[in-house]
XYZ file of C-alpha atoms in Angstrom:
779
model
C 107.568 8.951 42.871
C 110.153 6.303 41.872
C 110.574 5.105 38.220
C 112.860 2.394 36.900
C 114.435 1.603 33.544
C 116.678 -1.343 32.578
C 119.831 -0.592 30.656
C 121.621 -3.420 28.821
C 125.373 -3.547 29.503
C 126.521 -2.496 25.985
C 124.545 0.760 26.234
C 125.957 2.063 29.522
C 126.885 5.702 29.586
C 128.204 6.263 33.124
C 127.738 4.453 36.399
C 125.391 6.089 38.938
C 126.426 5.619 42.562
C 124.259 3.072 44.378
C 123.625 5.609 47.116
C 121.393 7.538 44.688
C 118.907 4.655 44.665
C 118.135 5.109 48.314
C 116.819 8.621 47.822
C 112.963 8.662 47.866
C 112.973 11.682 45.597
C 114.714 9.892 42.748
C 113.002 8.469 39.710
C 114.803 5.980 37.466
C 114.690 6.307 33.697
C 116.878 5.457 30.683
C 118.160 7.599 27.883
C 120.215 6.152 25.020
C 123.477 7.901 24.207
C 123.573 6.867 20.521
C 121.069 9.489 19.355
C 118.038 7.201 18.924
C 116.002 8.657 21.786
C 114.707 7.196 25.018
C 113.782 3.606 25.607
C 111.000 4.639 27.954
C 110.219 3.871 31.560
C 110.160 0.276 32.673
C 108.129 0.827 35.764
C 107.553 2.909 38.806
C 107.835 2.047 42.488
C 109.227 -1.396 41.654
C 110.153 -3.904 44.319
C 113.748 -3.218 45.419
C 114.391 -6.987 45.397
C 113.455 -7.115 41.700
C 115.767 -4.208 40.961
C 118.603 -5.966 42.791
C 118.132 -9.175 40.808
C 118.228 -7.239 37.538
C 121.500 -5.651 38.580
C 122.972 -9.088 39.382
C 122.017 -10.248 35.866
C 124.230 -7.576 34.343
C 121.751 -4.739 33.814
C 122.426 -1.164 34.807
C 119.806 0.703 36.815
C 119.684 4.457 36.215
C 117.805 7.025 38.350
C 116.555 10.494 37.567
C 115.053 12.926 40.127
C 112.835 15.911 39.471
C 115.869 18.147 39.932
C 118.466 15.990 37.995
C 118.668 14.799 34.367
C 120.945 11.934 33.468
C 123.543 13.471 31.192
C 126.343 12.125 29.115
C 129.672 11.332 30.730
C 131.269 14.622 29.793
C 128.335 16.593 31.200
C 128.585 14.747 34.489
C 132.304 15.418 34.729
C 131.624 19.094 34.126
C 128.965 19.046 36.828
C 131.422 17.602 39.302
C 133.734 20.549 38.777
C 131.112 23.260 39.443
C 127.813 23.778 41.182
C 125.130 21.219 40.370
C 122.705 22.475 37.773
C 120.290 20.999 35.267
C 121.835 20.344 31.839
C 120.136 19.650 28.579
C 120.938 16.286 26.982
C 122.245 16.590 23.428
C 121.633 13.639 21.136
C 124.118 12.762 18.386
C 122.929 13.421 14.874
C 122.833 10.596 12.278
C 125.753 12.204 10.481
C 127.831 12.252 13.672
C 127.003 8.607 14.371
C 127.882 7.609 10.819
C 131.232 9.391 11.045
C 131.997 7.813 14.415
C 131.055 4.310 13.213
C 133.184 4.701 10.117
C 136.190 5.807 12.155
C 135.602 3.009 14.707
C 135.941 0.360 11.988
C 139.388 1.680 11.120
C 140.636 2.557 14.610
C 138.732 1.325 17.699
C 141.285 2.989 20.032
C 141.863 6.578 18.870
C 144.562 8.572 20.571
C 144.183 12.098 21.982
C 145.085 13.752 18.699
C 142.546 11.705 16.750
C 139.795 12.408 19.303
C 140.445 16.151 19.113
C 140.248 16.008 15.317
C 136.921 14.157 15.516
C 135.508 16.581 18.056
C 136.472 19.522 15.870
C 135.008 17.929 12.767
C 131.765 16.745 14.381
C 131.215 19.665 16.756
C 131.418 17.479 19.882
C 133.491 17.768 23.004
C 136.537 15.592 23.455
C 135.017 13.714 26.388
C 131.899 12.922 24.372
C 134.117 11.314 21.745
C 136.037 9.440 24.394
C 132.927 8.028 26.110
C 131.300 7.122 22.782
C 134.291 4.950 21.846
C 134.325 3.384 25.326
C 130.656 2.461 25.030
C 131.116 1.137 21.481
C 134.007 -1.106 22.525
C 131.992 -2.423 25.433
C 129.126 -3.202 23.072
C 131.406 -5.104 20.687
C 132.935 -7.074 23.534
C 129.538 -8.137 24.850
C 128.366 -9.220 21.415
C 131.470 -11.378 20.997
C 130.938 -12.922 24.427
C 127.352 -13.757 23.548
C 128.498 -15.400 20.313
C 131.143 -17.423 22.140
C 128.587 -18.501 24.717
C 126.332 -19.811 21.946
C 129.212 -21.791 20.423
C 130.300 -23.186 23.788
C 126.735 -24.175 24.561
C 126.516 -26.061 21.265
C 129.848 -27.805 21.932
C 128.652 -28.731 25.390
C 125.471 -30.247 23.968
C 127.522 -32.175 21.403
C 129.885 -33.571 24.046
C 126.953 -34.515 26.247
C 125.390 -36.416 23.336
C 128.685 -38.222 22.587
C 129.042 -39.082 26.259
C 125.566 -40.595 26.282
C 126.412 -42.675 23.191
C 129.632 -43.924 24.796
C 127.793 -44.880 27.955
C 125.249 -46.769 25.868
C 128.014 -48.524 23.911
C 129.744 -49.581 27.137
C 126.562 -51.188 28.356
C 126.150 -53.203 25.121
C 129.657 -53.953 23.681
C 129.903 -55.349 20.123
C 132.669 -57.563 18.733
C 134.622 -55.878 15.894
C 135.295 -59.197 14.145
C 131.845 -60.792 13.991
C 129.508 -57.918 14.830
C 127.809 -59.867 17.618
C 127.629 -59.000 21.293
C 130.944 -59.234 23.075
C 130.917 -61.131 26.323
C 133.999 -60.414 28.490
C 135.855 -63.474 29.658
C 134.858 -65.824 26.821
C 138.148 -65.497 24.896
C 141.758 -65.515 26.029
C 144.069 -62.535 25.866
C 145.978 -64.095 22.960
C 142.771 -64.589 20.977
C 141.790 -61.015 21.653
C 145.136 -59.771 20.311
C 144.778 -61.976 17.230
C 141.361 -60.476 16.508
C 142.805 -56.978 16.768
C 145.655 -57.915 14.402
C 143.196 -59.516 11.998
C 141.123 -56.332 11.864
C 144.273 -54.274 11.211
C 145.375 -56.555 8.381
C 141.918 -56.360 6.797
C 142.142 -52.573 6.776
C 145.626 -52.729 5.245
C 144.455 -55.162 2.550
C 141.535 -52.895 1.688
C 143.891 -49.920 1.332
C 146.304 -51.857 -0.905
C 143.452 -53.084 -3.100
C 142.176 -49.536 -3.498
C 145.672 -48.402 -4.499
C 146.032 -51.288 -6.955
C 142.623 -50.593 -8.494
C 143.698 -47.033 -9.247
C 146.760 -48.068 -11.235
C 145.700 -51.337 -12.846
C 142.482 -49.793 -14.104
C 140.466 -52.876 -13.151
C 138.775 -53.913 -9.901
C 140.690 -56.092 -7.482
C 138.618 -57.369 -4.595
C 140.215 -57.716 -1.197
C 138.396 -61.037 -0.851
C 139.255 -62.272 -4.356
C 142.215 -64.216 -5.658
C 145.257 -64.326 -3.433
C 148.033 -61.897 -4.250
C 151.166 -63.568 -5.663
C 153.831 -63.958 -2.982
C 156.263 -61.710 -4.882
C 153.690 -59.070 -5.822
C 153.874 -56.945 -2.711
C 157.658 -57.073 -2.556
C 157.962 -54.687 -5.482
C 156.536 -51.275 -4.704
C 157.227 -50.071 -8.238
C 155.387 -53.014 -9.750
C 152.450 -52.252 -7.489
C 152.539 -48.600 -8.532
C 152.813 -48.917 -12.317
C 150.990 -52.194 -12.874
C 152.204 -55.500 -14.222
C 152.033 -54.170 -17.771
C 153.246 -50.661 -16.978
C 156.215 -50.780 -19.352
C 155.644 -51.450 -23.013
C 152.826 -53.908 -22.447
C 154.984 -56.373 -20.505
C 152.990 -59.025 -18.738
C 155.460 -60.800 -16.510
C 153.529 -61.821 -13.454
C 156.586 -63.529 -12.046
C 158.958 -60.655 -12.655
C 159.830 -58.203 -9.910
C 162.429 -55.486 -9.897
C 165.894 -56.099 -8.527
C 166.107 -54.926 -4.983
C 167.325 -51.368 -4.930
C 165.491 -50.416 -8.123
C 162.022 -50.648 -6.655
C 161.951 -47.051 -5.428
C 160.641 -48.630 -2.296
C 162.927 -50.624 -0.051
C 165.674 -48.004 0.112
C 168.116 -50.842 0.699
C 170.985 -48.981 -0.911
C 170.569 -45.951 1.308
C 171.712 -45.563 4.914
C 168.760 -45.781 7.248
C 167.928 -42.208 8.246
C 165.036 -42.164 10.698
C 162.718 -39.153 10.553
C 163.324 -36.811 13.466
C 159.678 -35.971 13.948
C 158.960 -33.061 16.249
C 162.659 -32.441 16.682
C 161.854 -28.738 16.786
C 158.821 -26.518 16.809
C 157.827 -24.579 13.705
C 155.215 -21.969 12.960
C 153.064 -24.357 10.961
C 150.571 -21.768 9.800
C 153.416 -19.698 8.338
C 154.794 -22.798 6.576
C 151.389 -23.494 5.027
C 151.284 -19.955 3.620
C 154.808 -20.318 2.213
C 153.969 -23.723 0.692
C 150.847 -22.403 -1.024
C 152.722 -19.374 -2.346
C 155.563 -21.599 -3.621
C 153.096 -23.968 -5.298
C 151.411 -21.065 -7.079
C 154.794 -19.760 -8.284
C 155.891 -23.210 -9.521
C 152.699 -23.686 -11.545
C 153.025 -20.267 -13.152
C 156.715 -20.746 -13.952
C 156.027 -24.169 -15.454
C 153.278 -22.767 -17.699
C 154.977 -19.528 -18.805
C 157.348 -19.352 -21.775
C 158.844 -16.229 -23.337
C 159.838 -13.740 -22.047
C 160.255 -15.461 -18.641
C 162.298 -18.344 -20.087
C 165.078 -18.131 -22.665
C 165.564 -21.292 -24.736
C 169.045 -22.779 -25.011
C 170.675 -24.612 -27.897
C 168.403 -27.073 -29.694
C 165.357 -25.916 -27.709
C 166.304 -28.099 -24.719
C 166.982 -26.595 -21.308
C 165.595 -23.108 -20.740
C 167.211 -20.470 -18.507
C 165.432 -17.811 -16.483
C 165.148 -14.165 -17.455
C 165.900 -12.741 -14.003
C 164.553 -9.254 -14.700
C 161.257 -10.634 -15.998
C 161.046 -12.909 -12.952
C 161.424 -9.954 -10.583
C 158.580 -8.162 -12.358
C 156.218 -11.125 -11.970
C 157.136 -12.676 -8.604
C 158.217 -11.638 -5.131
C 160.454 -13.748 -2.912
C 158.671 -15.840 -0.298
C 161.830 -16.584 1.718
C 163.337 -13.140 2.154
C 165.999 -11.177 0.341
C 168.877 -12.846 -1.494
C 172.254 -12.471 0.273
C 174.509 -10.095 -1.600
C 177.255 -12.684 -2.164
C 174.904 -15.283 -3.694
C 174.557 -16.132 -7.385
C 171.311 -17.224 -9.037
C 170.682 -20.261 -11.232
C 167.268 -21.152 -12.668
C 166.379 -23.586 -15.454
C 163.381 -25.454 -16.855
C 163.174 -28.707 -18.816
C 160.292 -30.815 -20.145
C 160.203 -34.456 -21.185
C 158.446 -37.831 -21.035
C 159.282 -40.628 -18.585
C 158.064 -44.220 -18.578
C 156.474 -44.036 -15.143
C 152.959 -43.289 -13.950
C 152.482 -39.974 -12.169
C 151.408 -41.331 -8.792
C 154.353 -43.748 -8.679
C 156.689 -40.790 -9.142
C 154.851 -38.787 -6.473
C 155.212 -41.678 -4.016
C 158.963 -41.818 -4.676
C 159.428 -38.048 -4.301
C 157.562 -37.917 -0.988
C 159.659 -40.697 0.564
C 163.176 -39.524 1.481
C 164.956 -42.879 1.020
C 163.238 -43.661 -2.286
C 163.995 -40.140 -3.507
C 167.725 -40.635 -2.817
C 167.659 -44.013 -4.526
C 166.050 -42.473 -7.597
C 168.800 -39.820 -7.907
C 171.880 -41.517 -6.368
C 174.479 -39.341 -8.116
C 172.675 -36.082 -7.305
C 171.559 -36.569 -3.686
C 174.076 -37.826 -1.146
C 171.596 -37.973 1.729
C 168.070 -36.888 2.634
C 165.884 -37.121 5.720
C 162.357 -36.128 6.664
C 162.598 -33.864 9.714
C 158.885 -33.343 10.341
C 155.558 -34.180 8.701
C 153.366 -31.097 9.052
C 150.477 -32.651 7.100
C 150.126 -36.288 6.073
C 147.845 -35.508 3.135
C 144.598 -37.185 2.127
C 144.126 -40.643 0.624
C 146.702 -42.514 -1.412
C 147.444 -39.574 -3.718
C 149.574 -37.662 -1.145
C 147.356 -34.645 -1.839
C 148.216 -31.690 0.447
C 151.085 -33.549 2.128
C 153.571 -31.124 3.693
C 157.007 -32.130 5.021
C 160.148 -30.498 6.352
C 163.226 -32.171 4.848
C 167.023 -31.995 4.942
C 169.076 -32.900 1.871
C 172.597 -32.728 0.479
C 172.919 -32.141 -3.280
C 176.143 -32.896 -5.120
C 177.982 -32.534 -8.397
C 180.498 -35.321 -8.985
C 183.562 -33.180 -8.443
C 185.638 -32.421 -5.328
C 185.876 -28.800 -6.536
C 182.149 -28.148 -5.878
C 180.981 -28.064 -2.235
C 178.011 -30.190 -1.258
C 174.848 -28.084 -1.002
C 173.080 -28.537 2.311
C 169.449 -27.394 2.283
C 166.538 -27.517 4.719
C 163.287 -27.008 2.864
C 159.541 -27.539 2.789
C 158.199 -30.143 0.358
C 154.531 -29.784 -0.606
C 152.519 -32.137 -2.839
C 149.237 -31.138 -4.459
C 146.965 -33.023 -6.849
C 145.455 -30.377 -9.121
C 143.186 -32.658 -11.137
C 142.830 -36.268 -12.188
C 146.277 -37.417 -13.323
C 147.980 -34.071 -12.621
C 150.253 -33.494 -9.602
C 152.801 -30.906 -8.563
C 155.578 -31.280 -5.985
C 157.349 -28.092 -4.877
C 160.353 -27.425 -2.629
C 161.217 -24.109 -1.010
C 163.884 -23.341 1.568
C 162.852 -22.380 5.071
C 163.233 -18.695 5.826
C 165.979 -18.429 8.500
C 163.652 -16.227 10.559
C 161.178 -19.158 10.753
C 163.748 -21.857 11.521
C 164.181 -22.693 15.175
C 167.651 -24.152 14.547
C 170.939 -22.426 14.007
C 170.713 -20.701 10.638
C 174.419 -21.317 10.044
C 173.674 -25.037 9.698
C 172.859 -24.512 6.000
C 174.966 -21.545 4.931
C 175.756 -22.072 1.241
C 172.468 -22.459 -0.670
C 168.819 -21.363 -0.765
C 166.216 -23.292 -2.707
C 163.582 -21.018 -4.226
C 160.294 -22.584 -5.418
C 161.517 -25.613 -7.384
C 160.042 -28.945 -8.338
C 158.044 -30.671 -11.009
C 154.585 -30.733 -12.541
C 153.544 -34.296 -13.432
C 150.823 -35.143 -15.924
C 149.800 -38.659 -16.928
C 149.877 -39.065 -20.707
C 148.621 -42.663 -20.868
C 148.853 -45.830 -18.800
C 152.589 -46.149 -19.443
C 154.210 -42.729 -19.194
C 153.828 -39.184 -17.920
C 154.956 -35.725 -18.970
C 157.315 -33.938 -16.567
C 157.976 -30.203 -16.441
C 160.906 -29.648 -14.090
C 161.862 -26.236 -12.669
C 165.047 -25.637 -10.647
C 165.644 -22.251 -9.023
C 168.426 -21.730 -6.474
C 170.663 -19.080 -4.987
C 174.101 -20.208 -3.843
C 177.443 -18.939 -2.626
C 179.769 -19.339 -5.608
C 182.862 -18.072 -3.773
C 183.657 -21.633 -2.601
C 183.352 -23.112 -6.129
C 186.537 -23.657 -8.092
C 186.845 -21.351 -11.122
C 186.934 -24.375 -13.446
C 183.430 -25.400 -12.349
C 181.809 -21.966 -11.961
C 180.615 -21.747 -15.610
C 179.124 -25.241 -15.308
C 177.037 -24.234 -12.309
C 176.010 -20.802 -13.537
C 174.820 -22.291 -16.841
C 172.572 -24.766 -15.007
C 174.397 -27.942 -16.087
C 175.472 -28.701 -12.506
C 172.232 -28.680 -10.517
C 169.738 -27.627 -13.209
C 166.419 -29.075 -14.337
C 168.130 -30.649 -17.360
C 170.190 -32.920 -15.083
C 167.251 -33.924 -12.842
C 165.070 -34.852 -15.800
C 167.837 -36.743 -17.639
C 168.586 -38.784 -14.506
C 164.907 -39.587 -13.986
C 164.492 -40.688 -17.618
C 167.565 -42.931 -17.413
C 166.355 -44.561 -14.186
C 162.897 -45.218 -15.628
C 164.385 -46.697 -18.827
C 166.590 -48.869 -16.641
C 163.594 -50.222 -14.738
C 161.760 -50.964 -17.977
C 164.726 -53.019 -19.189
C 165.103 -54.856 -15.891
C 161.429 -55.893 -15.914
C 161.872 -57.556 -19.304
C 162.868 -61.213 -19.344
C 164.294 -61.143 -22.854
C 167.006 -58.467 -23.059
C 169.017 -58.328 -26.287
C 172.779 -58.121 -26.012
C 173.013 -59.584 -22.501
C 175.704 -62.083 -21.629
C 174.357 -63.855 -18.543
C 176.254 -67.118 -18.762
C 176.620 -68.622 -15.301
C 174.277 -66.181 -13.537
C 170.769 -66.891 -12.229
C 167.857 -64.388 -12.311
C 168.272 -63.925 -8.548
C 171.993 -63.450 -9.115
C 171.230 -60.765 -11.703
C 169.328 -58.764 -9.088
C 172.008 -59.315 -6.466
C 174.749 -58.211 -8.860
C 172.875 -54.989 -9.744
C 172.349 -54.259 -6.068
C 176.072 -54.663 -5.428
C 176.868 -52.318 -8.325
C 174.468 -49.744 -6.880
C 176.274 -49.804 -3.554
C 179.606 -49.468 -5.316
C 178.454 -46.395 -7.274
C 176.890 -44.804 -4.204
C 180.117 -45.185 -2.191
C 182.143 -43.771 -5.077
C 179.982 -40.631 -5.169
C 180.213 -40.262 -1.394
C 184.016 -40.402 -1.598
C 184.329 -37.903 -4.449
C 181.946 -35.341 -2.935
C 182.811 -35.885 0.749
C 179.187 -36.078 1.862
C 178.240 -36.489 5.512
C 177.287 -40.145 4.980
C 180.888 -41.098 5.811
C 183.082 -39.279 8.293
C 186.052 -38.127 6.235
C 189.121 -36.324 7.581
C 190.609 -33.935 5.049
C 194.396 -34.007 4.696
C 196.705 -31.150 3.754
C 199.992 -32.424 2.378
C 202.530 -30.177 0.720
C 203.318 -32.480 -2.203
C 199.677 -32.837 -3.251
C 198.303 -30.487 -5.896
C 195.896 -27.776 -4.777
C 193.135 -29.179 -7.009
C 193.456 -32.692 -5.527
C 191.432 -33.439 -2.409
C 192.824 -36.205 -0.197
C 190.781 -37.608 2.683
C 190.985 -40.548 5.038
C 188.706 -42.521 7.312
C 188.776 -45.711 9.355
C 186.441 -48.640 8.731
C 185.866 -50.880 11.717
C 182.332 -52.303 11.526
C 181.084 -52.032 7.919
C 181.178 -55.518 6.335
C 180.773 -53.997 2.878
C 184.301 -52.526 2.946
C 187.719 -53.842 3.913
C 188.578 -53.104 7.540
C 191.405 -50.656 8.069
C 192.494 -47.182 7.000
C 190.893 -46.020 3.734
C 192.455 -43.249 1.679
C 190.411 -41.316 -0.890
C 191.778 -38.928 -3.507
C 189.873 -37.086 -6.232
C 190.304 -34.209 -8.663
C 188.668 -32.687 -11.753
C 190.411 -31.619 -14.957
C 189.413 -30.228 -18.336
C 189.648 -32.723 -21.224
C 189.788 -31.447 -24.832
C 187.571 -34.276 -26.131
C 183.846 -34.802 -26.316
C 181.920 -36.590 -23.576
C 180.938 -39.428 -25.920
C 184.509 -40.132 -27.044
C 185.919 -40.074 -23.521
C 183.137 -42.342 -22.207
C 183.577 -44.920 -24.990
C 187.308 -44.993 -24.352
C 187.069 -45.500 -20.583
C 184.414 -48.223 -20.688
C 186.073 -50.244 -23.476
C 187.689 -53.283 -21.839
C 190.010 -53.696 -24.834
C 191.531 -50.229 -24.211
C 191.745 -50.595 -20.453
C 195.455 -51.452 -20.471
C 196.127 -47.899 -21.705
C 195.314 -46.406 -18.282
C 194.459 -49.084 -15.654
C 197.291 -50.611 -13.627
C 194.927 -53.461 -12.612
C 194.928 -54.722 -16.197
C 198.617 -55.700 -15.895
C 199.300 -54.256 -19.341
C 196.949 -56.591 -21.213
C 193.347 -56.469 -22.481
C 190.419 -57.493 -20.316
C 187.577 -59.834 -21.158
C 183.924 -59.194 -20.321
C 182.530 -62.283 -18.584
C 179.051 -61.020 -17.634
C 177.038 -58.164 -19.140
C 173.774 -57.024 -17.484
C 172.002 -54.279 -19.447
C 170.523 -51.327 -17.553
C 169.392 -49.124 -20.445
C 168.772 -48.890 -24.148
C 172.370 -47.965 -25.029
C 175.164 -50.521 -24.910
C 177.099 -48.410 -22.414
C 174.412 -48.504 -19.690
C 175.249 -51.765 -18.005
C 176.884 -53.690 -15.162
C 179.827 -55.855 -16.227
C 182.178 -58.400 -14.727
C 185.670 -58.273 -16.237
C 188.639 -60.622 -16.035
C 192.168 -59.443 -16.734
C 195.476 -61.047 -17.462
C 196.998 -62.648 -14.356
C 200.696 -62.377 -13.538
C 200.657 -64.522 -10.432
C 198.311 -66.994 -8.735
C 196.802 -64.432 -6.348
C 195.708 -62.188 -9.204
C 194.021 -65.192 -10.822
C 191.331 -64.913 -8.120
C 190.498 -61.249 -8.841
C 187.717 -59.870 -11.049
C 186.620 -56.307 -11.844
C 183.012 -55.294 -11.160
C 182.121 -52.281 -13.309
C 179.040 -50.079 -13.780
C 178.752 -47.575 -16.628
C 176.040 -45.195 -17.802
C 175.734 -42.106 -19.955
C 172.955 -39.587 -20.537
C 172.498 -35.911 -21.410
C 173.628 -34.841 -17.932
C 176.973 -36.673 -17.979
C 178.509 -40.129 -17.752
C 179.972 -42.479 -15.140
C 182.475 -45.352 -15.127
C 182.902 -46.954 -11.672
C 184.778 -50.147 -10.918
C 186.160 -52.159 -7.994
C 188.245 -55.336 -7.690
C 186.337 -58.309 -6.212
C 187.383 -61.883 -5.540
C 185.941 -64.795 -7.478
C 184.525 -66.626 -4.449
C 182.448 -63.627 -3.322
C 181.107 -62.994 -6.835
C 180.174 -66.672 -7.194
C 177.889 -66.292 -4.191
C 176.393 -63.096 -5.633
C 175.770 -64.555 -9.117
C 173.878 -67.441 -7.517
C 171.545 -65.008 -5.730
C 173.429 -64.683 -2.447
C 173.516 -61.616 -0.222
C 175.765 -58.943 -1.709
C 175.934 -56.858 1.484
C 178.981 -58.803 2.714
C 181.084 -58.343 -0.407
C 183.886 -55.966 0.613
C 184.906 -53.483 -2.071
C 186.469 -50.036 -2.489
C 185.309 -48.225 -5.637
C 187.321 -46.077 -8.015
C 186.332 -44.518 -11.302
C 185.485 -41.516 -13.431
C 182.644 -39.008 -13.678
C 182.295 -37.039 -16.913
C 180.541 -33.680 -16.772
C 179.372 -31.799 -19.869
C 181.277 -28.820 -21.265
C 180.042 -25.233 -21.256
C 177.104 -24.375 -23.484
C 177.880 -21.544 -25.936
C 174.573 -19.875 -25.050
C 176.254 -18.841 -21.803
C 179.296 -16.621 -21.208
C 179.637 -15.600 -24.845
C 180.936 -18.929 -26.207
C 180.512 -20.205 -29.768
C 179.651 -23.662 -30.997
C 180.791 -25.754 -33.909
C 178.446 -26.539 -36.772
C 177.339 -29.784 -35.122
C 176.217 -27.969 -31.946
C 178.907 -29.547 -29.731
C 179.487 -28.034 -26.326
C 182.583 -25.833 -26.249
C 184.962 -24.056 -23.882
C 186.779 -20.830 -24.791
C 190.538 -21.111 -24.405
C 192.846 -18.322 -23.181
C 194.237 -17.618 -26.648
C 190.749 -17.136 -28.051
C 190.468 -20.457 -29.894
C 187.354 -22.582 -29.394
C 187.569 -26.332 -28.747
C 184.943 -28.873 -27.713
C 185.561 -30.662 -24.449
C 184.261 -31.909 -21.116
C 185.214 -32.120 -17.443
C 186.682 -35.357 -16.074
C 186.595 -36.250 -12.369
C 188.983 -38.991 -11.283
C 188.548 -40.682 -7.896
C 190.367 -43.498 -6.115
C 189.684 -45.211 -2.783
C 192.537 -47.394 -1.542
C 193.106 -49.490 1.586
C 196.506 -48.319 2.843
C 196.536 -50.364 6.063
C 194.302 -53.202 7.245
C 194.728 -52.144 10.882
C 192.109 -49.476 11.747
C 194.293 -47.954 14.461
C 197.321 -47.545 12.190
C 198.623 -44.077 11.347
C 198.633 -42.741 7.825
C 202.040 -42.123 6.285
C 203.130 -39.377 3.898
C 204.315 -42.041 1.458
C 200.749 -43.405 1.163
C 199.381 -39.969 0.336
C 202.061 -39.360 -2.268
C 201.388 -42.771 -3.810
C 197.690 -42.114 -4.390
C 198.452 -38.599 -5.641
C 200.910 -40.026 -8.182
C 198.321 -42.621 -9.182
C 195.825 -39.886 -10.073
C 198.396 -37.837 -11.972
C 199.675 -40.826 -13.949
C 196.158 -42.004 -14.812
C 195.174 -38.567 -16.149
C 198.356 -38.323 -18.199
C 197.846 -41.789 -19.667
C 194.258 -40.967 -20.659
C 195.302 -37.714 -22.325
C 198.151 -39.443 -24.161
C 195.943 -42.309 -25.348
C 193.226 -39.988 -26.639
C 195.781 -37.841 -28.443
C 197.172 -40.874 -30.273
C 193.899 -42.678 -31.021
């Protein structure tokens, strides 16, 4: 008598040779090996063709004769070793099955030692344990395959439905412009391209109107009144609204080019190198989310994580408390690195989304912080974000950060920038360096700095301004920093949050002033409104080139010189200009140094910017006072401006020379930059002409704050002035002065530089510093 049972693949115990099925004395039955008893007989004396088809479908056919019981795998192995005899099948108890299932969840592939431990604990043989785990893994695999088959079947049905829709659409095409049926051949190729362009422009107009609606707070239909021709040329005006600053309503006023946070005209064009290298994007997303969480917590926490400085301004990090609350997301700090971390909070006259747009665009970011960032580029865009809010946008960026001193190396950093909108009117933008183990490039490309989670939390206060909480946290190699500047950096005054926020506030105040048509204190005789913008743009380029020469950024290719007669604290460099129309052609020599000045920042700044005192230190003044011809305000204080000066002429050639000068001062420092320009070129600029072809070489001064007494054990005077401890133990207030000159030593680019030229510029720096010290001692 022949009986059959069907065994599903996940419940197989051990294969039975096919030859057993041919025996007429065999009966087929099924016994489960998981302890739940028999499934029962499927049938007896079934058609062999039916049995074969069931086997092809993946079922196992088992047979059992009157003289043979199907046993577990271990019993069958034992039977193969000795004479064949009938063995009793032993079912697993519920407790054994529960123990096995529990162990399987933790370790699906036990080793020999683990199997022996299970067999001892459960009272089973080692082979029984082994075969149970084999069967359980097979069962899991089959279940997963069934699930995948269901998903693939659904995807296949979906694709088939989409294919049917596409076939139907191809049979009845519809015109995108009018919505009617499209008949091929009725329009020309040019008309077809115009319709495509028209559809694209409609989409762009709809997007711009949606963006404008968000900031103006009133509906603006894409089919309504035409947009003023100058309206879309000012990205800042679009972002903050026509009345975004102090209720100004100047429909015909746009920002001077270069202050729009949009055209990036002052910056060298750095094209994004998208997909330059492959990154582990999923790992970057995890790092970005972790960094964002850390930034939010650090921005919200106060004592004991943050220690307030003098006057309750900039706060410094309690490193021990930080280690107790956070773990590094970019690996361990190198042993030779120092840590700096600061936090600052303040208001800026700029809407939150306008600031987010500027931070997420590399060129606009550099233009917003020209004295802090020498260059920046977007390497890859891992996520483009959603909507106009830049929510969840993730980028890989390169940047060079600078302090205006040749004694501080430029910090080169490759980092992730992540933007997240947390609620209506609240954004956060965080930066974190890429872990060298995740960077596909040479890790030695950025050897001197690591940027831990840093950035800003932005919250709209009203329609005019927003509250900024800025956090800066870095680890850097201080061995390359001159000892004179080390306290400045370690205290956070070099690259800290205080400096970022002060720069942002000054730039926003500047834009508010420039959008006003009636500016008190301006002397704009002989200059048109277009000339005002062109003059400010020229001054921006002058300041940017001055910073690039002092800090030796990679924007210009400088060759460093080592000359015996030059002081060790003076850096002399040279380069050749052949094609740039904005500079004189020939060999350019740059020299810069930083010195300690025993006077306050305010007194030194007022002295250097005063045209009446210029003859005390400037050889271009020819020993006489200078007269301010044009004054363009760039801030609330009188010292934040762009000026055009005329000096006393000794000969006819000098009668044609003017001095273009830009000055500003804020809590992070001060700047006085100037360059000689000829009258004919400035006449073109003041009438609104292109300033890109005005050749100039800038020189000037950068003033850095002194050392706060809350660091390094210093003491302050009663008025809270910043102080520096002297060697003899006395305490005096003071600041750091950086002096930089760029001079054309030969108008032939192929000419060789002489030692006399280097000594001349070195003497010029030394004499200028001595004259300033002498004048401030007397006055």
